[in-house]
Amino acid sequence: MTDTAEQGTGQGAGRDTGEGAGQDAGQDTEQRTRERLRERRSAAQRQARRVLSRADWGGSIRDRLTHLMDAAEEVYDLDEPADVYGNRIVAALEERIAALLGTEAAAFFPTGTMAQQVALRCWAARTGDTAVALHPISHPEVHERHAFSQVSGLRPIRVGDGHRLPTAAEIRDVEEPFGALMLELPLRDAGFVLPTWEELTEVVEAARERDAVVHFDGARLWECTEHFGRSLQDIAGLADSVYVSLYKSVGGFGGAALAGPRTLVEEAKTWRHRYGGMVFQQFPTALSALIGLERELPRLPEYVRHARVVAAALREGFAAAGVPWARVHPEVPHTHEFQVWLPYGPGVAAEAAVRQAEETSVLLFANAWDEGGPGLAFTEVVVRSTGLEWTADDVRAAVRDFVDRLPGPA
């Protein structure tokens, strides 16, 4: 809450009739406008005839359960008893993940936030150092309300800057000791970017030189194989431990897994219980994850390759439409997710995207638009199965139609 907002509550709230009250009213109006736009966007995603990126999680409960049951018998014996506190189907999921990543063991967690805190506090106990080196815009620093320090007693040390992963030189130049290096692969807030394979191995070596363990925040690790030209086992094998999400790339209902040495995983399960992660039954989530690993995981390289086709067509479409300073970042996507930047405010870009869907039943930009600076907005584009149906010509035509709904000479 801002200082101005706080002045409008509690004692004396009725006396504030000056500038602060006007600001509060303006903020309330802006919030309502954003909420209405969000509702319109959600409706457009459900109703549009064509959507470049339609996420499974946006479907109805009925649709999600129908999809689950249609595919369930392909991946697990439904006549087996349900899980109780992490056995049976949950244990089978853990074995599947460990095999995919080439690790000794894996543990299922209800959230990635919990999984990573547990992993890093276990490493801190072993190294005797609670400091964790990580990029300033990595997920725990930006999106988890300082959970490392507030909940787990860990001390983040920021290393690197800009829209890229830290370099080996930056790791070597950190001025204080750290027990663990956490690398987010890909770095989502920087545009889903990855280093080269050579850069990644050099960074890992630099951390080892400093007697630090290496943990991969691999929420989207599943989609990295095409960029690196390496298997999941090769990538995970560089780190001492790896966290993977079970919904961000493969479409499960939720959940995460921590993979690594068996002794670490067994210790992590103890902390999982202490953190409240021993959920009584999780078979719907575990089953959806097994389906995702069976169906979506093999398709991710294809999504990555087509994302590059879509990104090139977006660049060409904005250039042909004469939009100044339109950017696709990275220019050649590293995964099947990337950013589009435009020289408009986020509300303007979002309104154009929703109007296009409402008026033509074609939704080019399905995600929210955020402010990237004065007069700049960016959104995330994700290419999944529905995106494979879009040719480069389809994308360019949709860009032209989208730009027609933007204000000004563009």
Coordinates of C-alpha atoms in Angstrom, one line a residue:
M1 CA 0.0 0.0 0.0
T2 CA 1.3 3.5 -0.9
D3 CA 1.6 6.3 1.7
T4 CA -1.3 8.1 -0.1
A5 CA -3.5 5.0 0.2
E6 CA -2.7 4.6 3.8
Q7 CA -3.8 8.3 4.5
G8 CA -7.2 7.4 3.2
T9 CA -7.9 4.7 5.8
G10 CA -8.3 4.7 9.6
Q11 CA -8.6 7.9 11.7
G12 CA -9.3 11.1 9.7
A13 CA -10.1 9.3 6.5
G14 CA -13.1 11.5 5.9
R15 CA -11.0 14.7 6.2
D16 CA -8.8 13.9 3.2
T17 CA -10.5 15.9 0.4
G18 CA -7.4 17.3 -1.3
E19 CA -4.8 16.0 -3.7
G20 CA -4.4 12.6 -1.9
A21 CA -8.1 11.9 -2.3
G22 CA -7.9 12.7 -6.0
Q23 CA -5.0 10.4 -6.4
D24 CA -6.8 7.6 -4.6
A25 CA -9.8 8.1 -6.9
G26 CA -7.6 8.0 -9.9
Q27 CA -5.9 4.8 -8.7
D28 CA -9.3 3.2 -8.1
T29 CA -10.4 4.1 -11.6
E30 CA -7.2 2.7 -13.1
Q31 CA -7.6 -0.5 -11.1
R32 CA -11.2 -1.0 -12.3
T33 CA -10.2 -0.3 -15.9
R34 CA -7.4 -3.0 -15.6
E35 CA -9.8 -5.5 -14.1
R36 CA -12.4 -4.9 -16.8
L37 CA -9.8 -5.3 -19.4
R38 CA -8.6 -8.6 -17.8
E39 CA -12.2 -9.9 -17.8
R40 CA -12.6 -9.0 -21.5
R41 CA -9.3 -10.7 -22.3
S42 CA -10.3 -13.9 -20.5
A43 CA -13.7 -13.9 -22.3
A44 CA -11.9 -13.3 -25.6
Q45 CA -9.6 -16.3 -25.0
R46 CA -12.5 -18.6 -24.4
Q47 CA -14.6 -17.4 -27.4
A48 CA -12.0 -16.6 -30.1
R49 CA -12.0 -18.8 -33.1
R50 CA -8.2 -18.7 -33.4
V51 CA -5.7 -18.0 -30.6
L52 CA -2.0 -18.0 -31.1
S53 CA -1.4 -19.3 -27.6
R54 CA -4.2 -21.1 -25.8
A55 CA -3.1 -22.4 -22.4
D56 CA -4.7 -25.5 -20.9
W57 CA -5.0 -23.9 -17.5
G58 CA -7.4 -21.3 -18.8
G59 CA -10.1 -23.9 -19.6
S60 CA -13.1 -24.7 -17.6
I61 CA -13.1 -27.3 -14.8
R62 CA -15.2 -29.6 -16.9
D63 CA -12.7 -29.3 -19.8
R64 CA -9.7 -29.9 -17.6
L65 CA -11.2 -33.0 -16.0
T66 CA -12.4 -34.4 -19.3
H67 CA -8.9 -34.0 -20.8
L68 CA -7.5 -35.7 -17.7
M69 CA -9.8 -38.7 -18.0
D70 CA -9.4 -39.0 -21.7
A71 CA -5.6 -39.5 -21.4
A72 CA -5.3 -41.0 -17.9
E73 CA -5.3 -44.7 -18.7
E74 CA -2.5 -44.2 -21.2
V75 CA -0.1 -43.3 -18.4
Y76 CA -1.3 -45.0 -15.2
D77 CA -3.4 -47.9 -13.9
L78 CA -6.5 -46.2 -12.6
D79 CA -7.6 -49.4 -10.7
E80 CA -4.7 -48.9 -8.3
P81 CA -5.4 -47.4 -4.9
A82 CA -5.0 -43.6 -4.7
D83 CA -2.0 -42.1 -3.0
V84 CA -1.7 -41.3 0.7
Y85 CA 0.9 -38.8 1.8
G86 CA 3.1 -39.2 -1.3
N87 CA 3.1 -42.9 -2.1
R88 CA 1.9 -44.9 -5.1
I89 CA 1.2 -42.6 -8.1
V90 CA 3.2 -39.7 -6.5
A91 CA 6.2 -42.1 -6.0
A92 CA 5.8 -43.3 -9.6
L93 CA 5.9 -39.6 -10.8
E94 CA 9.1 -39.0 -8.7
E95 CA 10.7 -42.1 -10.3
R96 CA 9.7 -40.9 -13.8
I97 CA 11.2 -37.4 -13.2
A98 CA 14.5 -38.8 -11.8
A99 CA 14.8 -41.0 -14.9
L100 CA 14.1 -38.1 -17.3
L101 CA 16.7 -35.9 -15.6
G102 CA 19.2 -38.6 -14.9
T103 CA 19.4 -38.0 -11.2
E104 CA 19.4 -40.5 -8.3
A105 CA 16.1 -39.4 -6.9
A106 CA 13.3 -36.8 -7.1
A107 CA 10.7 -35.5 -4.6
F108 CA 7.3 -34.1 -5.5
F109 CA 6.4 -30.7 -4.0
P110 CA 3.1 -28.8 -4.1
T111 CA 4.9 -25.6 -5.3
G112 CA 8.3 -24.6 -6.8
T113 CA 8.7 -21.9 -4.1
M114 CA 8.7 -24.6 -1.4
A115 CA 10.9 -26.9 -3.4
Q116 CA 13.7 -24.4 -4.0
Q117 CA 13.7 -23.1 -0.5
V118 CA 14.0 -26.6 0.9
A119 CA 16.8 -27.4 -1.6
L120 CA 18.8 -24.3 -0.8
R121 CA 18.4 -24.6 3.0
C122 CA 19.6 -28.2 2.8
W123 CA 22.6 -27.1 0.8
A124 CA 23.2 -24.2 3.3
A125 CA 23.3 -26.7 6.1
R126 CA 25.9 -28.8 4.3
T127 CA 28.1 -25.9 3.1
G128 CA 27.8 -23.9 6.3
D129 CA 26.9 -20.8 4.2
T130 CA 23.4 -19.3 3.9
A131 CA 24.4 -17.0 1.0
V132 CA 22.8 -17.8 -2.3
A133 CA 24.1 -16.0 -5.5
L134 CA 21.4 -15.3 -8.0
H135 CA 20.5 -12.9 -10.8
P136 CA 18.7 -9.7 -9.6
I137 CA 15.6 -10.5 -11.7
S138 CA 15.5 -14.2 -11.0
H139 CA 12.1 -15.5 -9.8
P140 CA 12.8 -15.7 -6.0
E141 CA 14.0 -12.1 -6.0
V142 CA 11.1 -10.7 -7.9
H143 CA 8.0 -12.8 -7.4
E144 CA 8.2 -14.6 -4.0
R145 CA 8.0 -11.7 -1.5
H146 CA 11.5 -12.3 -0.1
A147 CA 10.7 -15.8 0.9
F148 CA 14.3 -16.8 1.0
S149 CA 15.2 -14.5 3.8
Q150 CA 11.8 -14.2 5.5
V151 CA 11.0 -18.0 5.7
S152 CA 14.2 -19.9 5.2
G153 CA 17.0 -17.8 6.6
L154 CA 18.8 -17.6 3.3
R155 CA 20.7 -14.5 2.2
P156 CA 20.4 -13.6 -1.5
I157 CA 23.5 -12.1 -3.2
R158 CA 22.8 -10.5 -6.5
V159 CA 25.2 -11.3 -9.3
G160 CA 25.0 -10.2 -12.9
D161 CA 22.8 -7.6 -14.5
G162 CA 20.8 -6.8 -17.7
H163 CA 18.8 -9.2 -19.7
R164 CA 21.1 -12.2 -19.6
L165 CA 22.4 -14.8 -17.2
P166 CA 25.5 -14.1 -15.1
T167 CA 28.9 -14.7 -16.7
A168 CA 31.7 -16.8 -15.4
A169 CA 33.8 -13.6 -14.8
E170 CA 30.9 -12.1 -12.7
I171 CA 30.8 -15.3 -10.6
R172 CA 34.5 -15.1 -10.0
D173 CA 34.3 -11.4 -9.1
V174 CA 31.6 -11.7 -6.4
E175 CA 33.2 -9.9 -3.4
E176 CA 31.9 -12.3 -0.7
P177 CA 31.6 -16.0 -0.2
F178 CA 28.4 -17.9 -1.1
G179 CA 27.4 -21.4 -0.5
A180 CA 25.2 -21.9 -3.6
L181 CA 24.7 -20.4 -7.0
M182 CA 21.2 -20.5 -8.3
L183 CA 20.7 -20.2 -12.1
E184 CA 17.2 -19.7 -13.6
L185 CA 17.1 -21.6 -16.9
P186 CA 15.6 -19.9 -18.9
L187 CA 15.6 -16.5 -17.2
R188 CA 11.9 -15.7 -17.6
D189 CA 11.8 -11.9 -16.8
A190 CA 14.7 -11.2 -19.1
G191 CA 12.7 -12.7 -22.0
F192 CA 13.2 -16.5 -21.4
V193 CA 16.8 -16.2 -22.3
L194 CA 19.5 -18.8 -22.0
P195 CA 23.3 -18.7 -22.3
T196 CA 25.2 -20.8 -24.8
W197 CA 26.2 -24.3 -23.7
E198 CA 29.8 -23.2 -23.4
E199 CA 28.8 -20.2 -21.3
L200 CA 26.7 -22.3 -19.0
T201 CA 29.5 -24.8 -18.4
E202 CA 32.0 -22.0 -17.7
V203 CA 29.6 -20.5 -15.1
V204 CA 29.2 -23.8 -13.4
E205 CA 33.0 -24.3 -13.4
A206 CA 33.4 -20.8 -11.9
A207 CA 31.1 -21.6 -9.1
R208 CA 32.9 -24.9 -8.4
E209 CA 36.1 -22.9 -8.2
R210 CA 34.6 -21.0 -5.3
D211 CA 33.5 -24.2 -3.6
A212 CA 29.8 -23.4 -4.2
V213 CA 27.1 -25.9 -5.1
V214 CA 25.0 -25.2 -8.2
H215 CA 21.2 -25.3 -8.2
F216 CA 19.2 -24.9 -11.4
D217 CA 15.9 -23.1 -11.1
G218 CA 14.6 -25.2 -14.0
A219 CA 10.9 -24.3 -13.8
R220 CA 11.0 -24.4 -17.6
L221 CA 14.1 -26.6 -18.0
W222 CA 12.0 -29.0 -20.1
E223 CA 12.0 -26.5 -23.0
C224 CA 15.8 -25.9 -23.1
T225 CA 17.0 -28.9 -25.0
E226 CA 16.6 -27.4 -28.5
H227 CA 18.7 -24.3 -27.7
F228 CA 21.5 -26.2 -26.0
G229 CA 21.5 -29.1 -28.4
R230 CA 21.8 -31.4 -25.3
S231 CA 19.6 -33.9 -23.6
L232 CA 17.8 -33.2 -20.3
Q233 CA 20.2 -35.5 -18.6
D234 CA 23.2 -33.6 -20.0
I235 CA 21.7 -30.3 -18.8
A236 CA 20.6 -31.5 -15.3
G237 CA 23.9 -33.3 -14.9
L238 CA 25.8 -29.9 -14.7
A239 CA 24.0 -29.0 -11.4
D240 CA 24.1 -30.5 -8.0
S241 CA 20.3 -30.2 -7.8
V242 CA 17.5 -29.2 -10.1
Y243 CA 13.9 -27.9 -9.6
V244 CA 11.4 -28.4 -12.4
S245 CA 7.8 -27.2 -12.7
L246 CA 5.1 -29.7 -13.6
Y247 CA 2.7 -27.2 -15.2
K248 CA 4.7 -24.3 -16.8
S249 CA 5.9 -26.3 -19.8
V250 CA 4.1 -29.6 -19.6
G251 CA 0.6 -28.5 -18.6
G252 CA 0.0 -30.3 -15.4
F253 CA -2.5 -29.0 -12.8
G254 CA 0.4 -27.8 -10.6
G255 CA 3.2 -29.0 -8.6
A256 CA 7.0 -29.2 -8.8
A257 CA 9.8 -31.6 -8.3
L258 CA 13.3 -31.4 -6.8
A259 CA 15.8 -33.8 -8.3
G260 CA 19.4 -34.6 -7.2
P261 CA 21.4 -37.0 -5.1
R262 CA 19.4 -39.5 -3.1
T263 CA 20.7 -38.2 0.3
L264 CA 19.7 -34.6 -0.5
V265 CA 16.2 -35.7 -1.7
E266 CA 15.6 -37.7 1.4
E267 CA 16.6 -34.8 3.6
A268 CA 14.4 -32.5 1.4
K269 CA 11.4 -34.8 2.1
T270 CA 11.8 -34.2 5.8
W271 CA 11.7 -30.4 5.2
R272 CA 8.8 -30.8 2.8
H273 CA 6.8 -32.2 5.8
R274 CA 8.0 -29.4 8.0
Y275 CA 6.9 -26.8 5.5
G276 CA 3.5 -28.3 5.2
G277 CA 4.0 -30.0 1.9
M278 CA 2.8 -33.5 2.9
V279 CA -0.6 -33.2 1.2
F280 CA -2.9 -36.1 2.0
Q281 CA -3.8 -37.0 -1.6
Q282 CA -2.4 -35.5 -4.8
F283 CA -3.4 -38.0 -7.4
P284 CA -5.2 -35.5 -9.8
T285 CA -2.1 -33.3 -9.9
A286 CA 0.3 -36.3 -10.2
L287 CA -1.8 -37.9 -12.9
S288 CA -1.9 -34.6 -14.9
A289 CA 1.9 -34.3 -14.6
L290 CA 2.4 -37.8 -15.9
I291 CA 0.1 -37.0 -18.9
G292 CA 2.1 -33.8 -19.6
L293 CA 5.4 -35.7 -19.5
E294 CA 4.0 -38.3 -21.9
R295 CA 2.2 -35.9 -24.3
E296 CA 3.7 -32.4 -24.1
L297 CA 7.3 -33.0 -23.3
P298 CA 8.1 -34.7 -26.6
R299 CA 6.5 -31.8 -28.5
L300 CA 8.5 -29.0 -26.8
P301 CA 11.3 -29.0 -29.4
E302 CA 8.7 -28.6 -32.2
Y303 CA 7.2 -25.7 -30.3
V304 CA 10.6 -24.0 -30.0
R305 CA 11.3 -24.4 -33.7
H306 CA 7.9 -22.9 -34.6
A307 CA 8.3 -20.1 -32.1
R308 CA 11.2 -18.9 -34.2
V309 CA 9.0 -18.9 -37.3
V310 CA 6.4 -16.9 -35.4
A311 CA 8.9 -14.5 -34.0
A312 CA 10.3 -13.7 -37.5
A313 CA 6.8 -13.2 -38.9
L314 CA 6.0 -10.8 -36.0
R315 CA 9.1 -8.7 -36.7
E316 CA 8.3 -8.6 -40.4
G317 CA 4.7 -7.7 -39.8
F318 CA 5.5 -4.8 -37.5
A319 CA 8.1 -3.5 -39.9
A320 CA 5.7 -3.7 -42.8
A321 CA 3.1 -1.9 -40.8
G322 CA 5.5 0.9 -40.0
V323 CA 5.4 0.6 -36.2
P324 CA 8.5 2.4 -34.9
W325 CA 10.7 0.6 -32.4
A326 CA 8.8 -2.7 -32.3
R327 CA 11.0 -5.4 -30.9
V328 CA 10.9 -9.2 -30.5
H329 CA 13.2 -10.4 -27.7
P330 CA 15.2 -12.5 -28.1
E331 CA 15.3 -11.9 -31.8
V332 CA 15.6 -15.6 -32.3
P333 CA 13.8 -17.2 -29.3
H334 CA 15.7 -19.5 -27.1
T335 CA 12.6 -21.4 -26.1
H336 CA 9.0 -21.5 -27.2
E337 CA 8.4 -18.3 -25.2
F338 CA 9.6 -14.8 -25.9
Q339 CA 8.7 -11.1 -25.5
V340 CA 7.2 -8.5 -27.9
W341 CA 7.9 -4.9 -27.1
L342 CA 5.9 -1.9 -28.6
P343 CA 6.2 1.9 -28.3
Y344 CA 2.8 2.2 -26.6
G345 CA 1.5 2.2 -23.0
P346 CA 0.3 -1.2 -21.8
G347 CA -3.3 -0.1 -21.6
V348 CA -3.2 0.9 -25.3
A349 CA -1.6 -2.3 -26.5
A350 CA -3.9 -4.4 -24.3
E351 CA -7.1 -2.7 -25.6
A352 CA -6.0 -3.2 -29.2
A353 CA -5.3 -6.9 -28.6
V354 CA -8.7 -7.5 -26.9
R355 CA -10.6 -5.5 -29.6
Q356 CA -9.0 -7.6 -32.3
A357 CA -10.3 -10.7 -30.7
E358 CA -13.8 -9.3 -30.0
E359 CA -14.2 -7.9 -33.5
T360 CA -12.5 -10.7 -35.6
S361 CA -12.4 -13.8 -33.3
V362 CA -8.7 -13.9 -33.8
L363 CA -6.5 -13.3 -30.7
L364 CA -2.8 -12.7 -31.6
F365 CA -1.6 -11.6 -28.1
A366 CA -3.3 -13.6 -25.4
N367 CA -1.3 -12.5 -22.4
A368 CA -1.2 -9.3 -20.4
W369 CA 0.8 -6.3 -21.3
D370 CA 3.2 -4.8 -18.8
E371 CA 5.0 -1.4 -18.6
G372 CA 8.6 -1.6 -19.8
G373 CA 9.4 2.1 -19.4
P374 CA 7.8 5.4 -20.4
G375 CA 5.7 4.8 -23.4
L376 CA 6.8 1.2 -23.7
A377 CA 4.9 -2.0 -23.2
F378 CA 5.8 -5.7 -23.5
T379 CA 3.9 -9.0 -23.5
E380 CA 4.9 -12.6 -23.5
V381 CA 4.2 -14.9 -26.5
V382 CA 4.0 -18.6 -26.0
V383 CA 3.8 -21.1 -28.9
R384 CA 2.0 -24.3 -28.0
S385 CA 0.0 -26.8 -30.1
T386 CA -2.5 -24.2 -31.3
G387 CA 0.4 -22.0 -32.5
L388 CA 1.6 -24.7 -34.8
E389 CA -1.5 -24.1 -36.9
W390 CA -0.4 -20.5 -37.6
T391 CA 1.8 -20.0 -40.7
A392 CA 4.1 -17.0 -41.1
D393 CA 1.5 -15.5 -43.4
D394 CA -1.2 -15.9 -40.8
V395 CA 1.0 -14.1 -38.2
R396 CA 1.8 -11.2 -40.6
A397 CA -1.9 -10.7 -41.4
A398 CA -2.9 -10.8 -37.8
V399 CA -0.2 -8.2 -37.0
R400 CA -1.5 -5.9 -39.7
D401 CA -5.0 -6.2 -38.3
F402 CA -3.7 -5.6 -34.7
V403 CA -1.8 -2.5 -35.7
D404 CA -5.0 -1.1 -37.4
R405 CA -6.4 -0.9 -33.9
L406 CA -3.5 1.0 -32.4
P407 CA -3.7 4.9 -32.3
G408 CA -1.6 7.2 -34.3
P409 CA 0.1 7.0 -37.7
A410 CA 1.1 3.3 -37.2

